[in-house]
XYZ file of C-alpha atoms in Angstrom:
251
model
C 6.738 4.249 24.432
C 4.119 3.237 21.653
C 3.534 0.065 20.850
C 2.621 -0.616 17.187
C 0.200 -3.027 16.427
C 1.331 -5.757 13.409
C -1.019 -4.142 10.617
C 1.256 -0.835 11.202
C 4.241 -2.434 11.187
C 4.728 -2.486 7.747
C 4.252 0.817 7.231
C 7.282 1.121 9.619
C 8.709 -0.791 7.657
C 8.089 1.503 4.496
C 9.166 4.336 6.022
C 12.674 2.228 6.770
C 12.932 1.034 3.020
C 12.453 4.758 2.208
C 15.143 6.045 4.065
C 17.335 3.197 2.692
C 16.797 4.298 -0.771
C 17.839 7.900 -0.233
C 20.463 7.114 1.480
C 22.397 4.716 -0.477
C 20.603 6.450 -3.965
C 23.494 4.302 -5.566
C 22.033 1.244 -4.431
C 20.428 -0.617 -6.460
C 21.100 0.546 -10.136
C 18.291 2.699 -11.550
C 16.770 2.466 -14.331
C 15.193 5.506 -16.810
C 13.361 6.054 -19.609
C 13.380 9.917 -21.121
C 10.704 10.654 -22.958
C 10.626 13.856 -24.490
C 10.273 14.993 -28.637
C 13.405 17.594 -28.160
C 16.712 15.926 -28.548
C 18.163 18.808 -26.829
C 15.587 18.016 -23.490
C 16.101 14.764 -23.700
C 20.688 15.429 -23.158
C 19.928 18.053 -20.735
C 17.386 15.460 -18.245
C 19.811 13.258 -18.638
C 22.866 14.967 -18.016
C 21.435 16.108 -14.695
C 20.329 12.395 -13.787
C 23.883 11.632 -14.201
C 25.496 14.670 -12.220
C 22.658 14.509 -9.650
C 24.297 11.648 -7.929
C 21.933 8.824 -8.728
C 23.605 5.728 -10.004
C 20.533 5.814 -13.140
C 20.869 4.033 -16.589
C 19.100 6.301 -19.002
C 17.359 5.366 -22.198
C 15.631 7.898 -24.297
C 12.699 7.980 -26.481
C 11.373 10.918 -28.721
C 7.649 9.006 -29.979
C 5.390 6.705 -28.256
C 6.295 3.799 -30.270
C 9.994 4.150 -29.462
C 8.951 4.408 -25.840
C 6.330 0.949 -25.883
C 9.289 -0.638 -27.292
C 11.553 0.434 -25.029
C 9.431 -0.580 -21.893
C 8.767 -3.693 -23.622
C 12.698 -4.466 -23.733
C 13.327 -2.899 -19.916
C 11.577 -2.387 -16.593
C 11.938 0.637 -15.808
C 12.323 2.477 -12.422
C 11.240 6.009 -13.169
C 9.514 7.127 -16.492
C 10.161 11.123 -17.322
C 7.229 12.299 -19.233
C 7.134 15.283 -21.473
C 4.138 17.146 -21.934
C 4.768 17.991 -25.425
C 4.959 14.932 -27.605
C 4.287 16.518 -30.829
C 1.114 14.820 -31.850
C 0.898 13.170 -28.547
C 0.691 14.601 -24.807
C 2.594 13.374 -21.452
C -1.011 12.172 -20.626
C -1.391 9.676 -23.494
C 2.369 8.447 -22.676
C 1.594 8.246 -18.699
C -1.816 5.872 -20.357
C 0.981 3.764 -21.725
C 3.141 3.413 -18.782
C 0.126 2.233 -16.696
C -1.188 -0.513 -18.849
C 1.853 -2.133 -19.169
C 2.531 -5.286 -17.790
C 5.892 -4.843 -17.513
C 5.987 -1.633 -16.117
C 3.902 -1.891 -12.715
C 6.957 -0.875 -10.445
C 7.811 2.099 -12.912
C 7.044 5.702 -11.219
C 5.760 8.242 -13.666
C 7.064 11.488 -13.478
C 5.775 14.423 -15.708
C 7.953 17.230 -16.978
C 5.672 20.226 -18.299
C 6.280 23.824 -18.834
C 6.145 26.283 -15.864
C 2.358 27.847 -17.079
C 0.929 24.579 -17.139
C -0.758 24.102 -13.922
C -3.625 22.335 -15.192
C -1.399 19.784 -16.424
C 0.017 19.171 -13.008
C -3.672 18.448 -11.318
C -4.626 16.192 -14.066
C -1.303 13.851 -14.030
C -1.514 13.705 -10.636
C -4.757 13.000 -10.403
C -4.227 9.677 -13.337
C -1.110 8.444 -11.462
C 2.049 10.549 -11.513
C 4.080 10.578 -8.720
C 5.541 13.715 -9.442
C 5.934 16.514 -11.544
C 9.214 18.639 -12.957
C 9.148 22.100 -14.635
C 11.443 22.144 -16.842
C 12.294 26.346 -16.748
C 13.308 25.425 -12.650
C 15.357 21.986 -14.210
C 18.748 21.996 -11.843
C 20.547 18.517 -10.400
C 19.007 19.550 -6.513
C 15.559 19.958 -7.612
C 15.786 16.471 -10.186
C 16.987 14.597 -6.987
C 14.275 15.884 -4.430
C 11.867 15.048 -7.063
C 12.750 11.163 -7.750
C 13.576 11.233 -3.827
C 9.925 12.446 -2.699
C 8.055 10.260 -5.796
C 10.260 7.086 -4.110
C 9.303 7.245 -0.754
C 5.781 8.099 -1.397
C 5.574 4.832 -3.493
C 7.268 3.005 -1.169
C 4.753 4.732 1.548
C 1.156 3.669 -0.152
C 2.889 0.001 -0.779
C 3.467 -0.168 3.005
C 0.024 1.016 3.625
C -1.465 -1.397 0.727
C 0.326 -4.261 2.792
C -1.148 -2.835 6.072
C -4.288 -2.791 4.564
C -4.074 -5.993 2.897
C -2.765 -7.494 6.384
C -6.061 -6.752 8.485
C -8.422 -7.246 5.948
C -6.686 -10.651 6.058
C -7.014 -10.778 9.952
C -10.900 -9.662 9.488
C -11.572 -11.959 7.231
C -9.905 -14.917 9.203
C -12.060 -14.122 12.634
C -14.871 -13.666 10.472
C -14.654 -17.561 8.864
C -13.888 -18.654 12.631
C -16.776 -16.543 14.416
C -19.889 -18.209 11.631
C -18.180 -21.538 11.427
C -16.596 -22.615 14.536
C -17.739 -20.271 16.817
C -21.356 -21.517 16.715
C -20.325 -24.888 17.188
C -18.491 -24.292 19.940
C -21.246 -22.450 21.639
C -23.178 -25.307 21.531
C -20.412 -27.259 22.621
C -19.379 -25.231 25.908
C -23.419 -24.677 26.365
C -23.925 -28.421 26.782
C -20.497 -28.741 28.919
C -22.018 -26.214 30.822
C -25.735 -27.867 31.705
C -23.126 -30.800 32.461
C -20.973 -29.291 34.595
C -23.971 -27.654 36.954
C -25.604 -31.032 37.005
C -22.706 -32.550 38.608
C -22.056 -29.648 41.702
C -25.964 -29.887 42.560
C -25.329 -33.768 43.409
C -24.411 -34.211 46.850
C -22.462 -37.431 45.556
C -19.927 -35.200 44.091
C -16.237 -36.011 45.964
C -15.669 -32.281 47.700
C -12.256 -32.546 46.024
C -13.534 -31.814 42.861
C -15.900 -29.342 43.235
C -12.986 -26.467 42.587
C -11.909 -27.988 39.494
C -15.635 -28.150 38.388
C -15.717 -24.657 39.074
C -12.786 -23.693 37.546
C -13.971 -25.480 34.200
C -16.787 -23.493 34.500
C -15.573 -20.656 35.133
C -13.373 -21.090 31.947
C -16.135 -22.225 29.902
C -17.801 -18.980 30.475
C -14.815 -16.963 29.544
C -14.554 -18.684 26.411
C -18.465 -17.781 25.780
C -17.590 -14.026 26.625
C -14.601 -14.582 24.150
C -16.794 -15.360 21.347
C -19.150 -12.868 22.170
C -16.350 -9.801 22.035
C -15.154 -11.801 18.608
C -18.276 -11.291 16.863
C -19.005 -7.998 18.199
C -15.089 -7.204 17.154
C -15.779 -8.248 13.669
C -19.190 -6.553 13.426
C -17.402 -3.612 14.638
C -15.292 -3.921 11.753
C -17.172 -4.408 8.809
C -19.408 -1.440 9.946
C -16.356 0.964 10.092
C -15.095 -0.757 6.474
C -18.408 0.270 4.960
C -18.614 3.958 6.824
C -15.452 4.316 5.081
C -16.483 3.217 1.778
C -19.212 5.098 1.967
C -17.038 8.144 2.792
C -15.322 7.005 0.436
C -18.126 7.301 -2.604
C -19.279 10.653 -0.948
C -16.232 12.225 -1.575
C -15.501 11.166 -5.251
């Protein structure tokens, strides 16, 4: 059996909430905002929402202004995103949806024609969870869509938290190893020279020679202790700026 460490666990603990969601898609009440220039898209998204078997509360909006007033009335669940906003693109309504204060739990998803590829790989790239074409619309593919974009944002906040969780730890061990930890080197150092002063006097009752050893012995251990603490946390920050680094070579 593996044994998960506690900066995985709530990534288990995603993947849980996940399942939760799709199973019991009636639980809690979703909210939706449509937004699509077609009144005719805008029924037919919405009539599959409805017969797709998610308990959703739709609201619609045909212009960017109707939707920023919507979202500034209602937080909103999932966001549907239409390319084609007459004037306006999908991209400049996803720009919205992101810099709203209101709207940080929302998931984006962006409904675009079946030829626009290039669409696809930019949305995705700014933020959308997902993506629907609307020529392969039907109520099974709607619900695998808001399905998958759910559990993958329920999967990155997990991993945020695990993230957030040992960076946490690291920085905790790091405050103890520069702070503490050198004063208690010099502490256990001098208990030390103390402790070997008092078993090379022939004075010393023979009764308590084994508990001076055994202090000393446990002094030592808490030297090697700190020693495998800062090496732990060096450790650390070196693989946090590999990755970073990684990180920059990549973009």
């Amino acid at each position: 059996m593996n044994t998960w460490s506690n900066a995985q666990a709530p990534v288990l603990a995603g993947f849980d909430m996940a399942s939760t969601i799709v199973d019991q898609f009636d639980e809690p009440l979703l909210t939706a905002l449509i937004v699509d220039d077609s009144r005719f898209d805008r029924a037919r998204l919405k009539r599959l929402c409805l017969r797709s078997g998610m308990k959703v509360e739709v609201v619609e909006a045909a212009t960017l202004a109707e939707m920023r007033a919507a979202m500034d009335k209602t937080e909103f669940d999932l966001v549907f995103l239409d390319y084609n906003l007459g004037l306006d693109t999908g991209l400049d309504a996803l720009r919205l949806v992101l810099a709203h204060p209101d709207q940080e739990q929302a998931i984006p998803i962006m409904v675009t024609c079946i030829a626009r590829h290039d669409v696809v790989v930019e949305a995705m790239r700014r933020g959308c969870a997902d993506y629907l074409v609307k020529e392969e619309l039907s109520e099974d593919q709607l619900r695998k869509s808001v399905t998958t974009a759910i559990e993958r944002r329920v999967l990155l906040a997990a991993l945020m938290d695990a993230r957030t969780f040992r960076n946490s730890v690291e920085r905790t061990i790091t405050r103890f190893s520069r702070t503490c930890g050198p004063e208690m080197r010099a502490i256990i150092s001098s208990m030390l020279r103390t402790l070997r002063s008092l078993q090379r006097q022939d004075a010393i009752d023979p009764v308590l020679r084994p508990e001076l050893t055994m202090l000393e012995r446990g002094a030592k251990d808490i030297v090697v202790f700190l020693d495998e603490l800062v090496s732990l946390v060096d450790g650390a920050l070196d693989e946090a700026h590999r990755s970073d680094d990684a990180g920059k070579n990549r973009n």
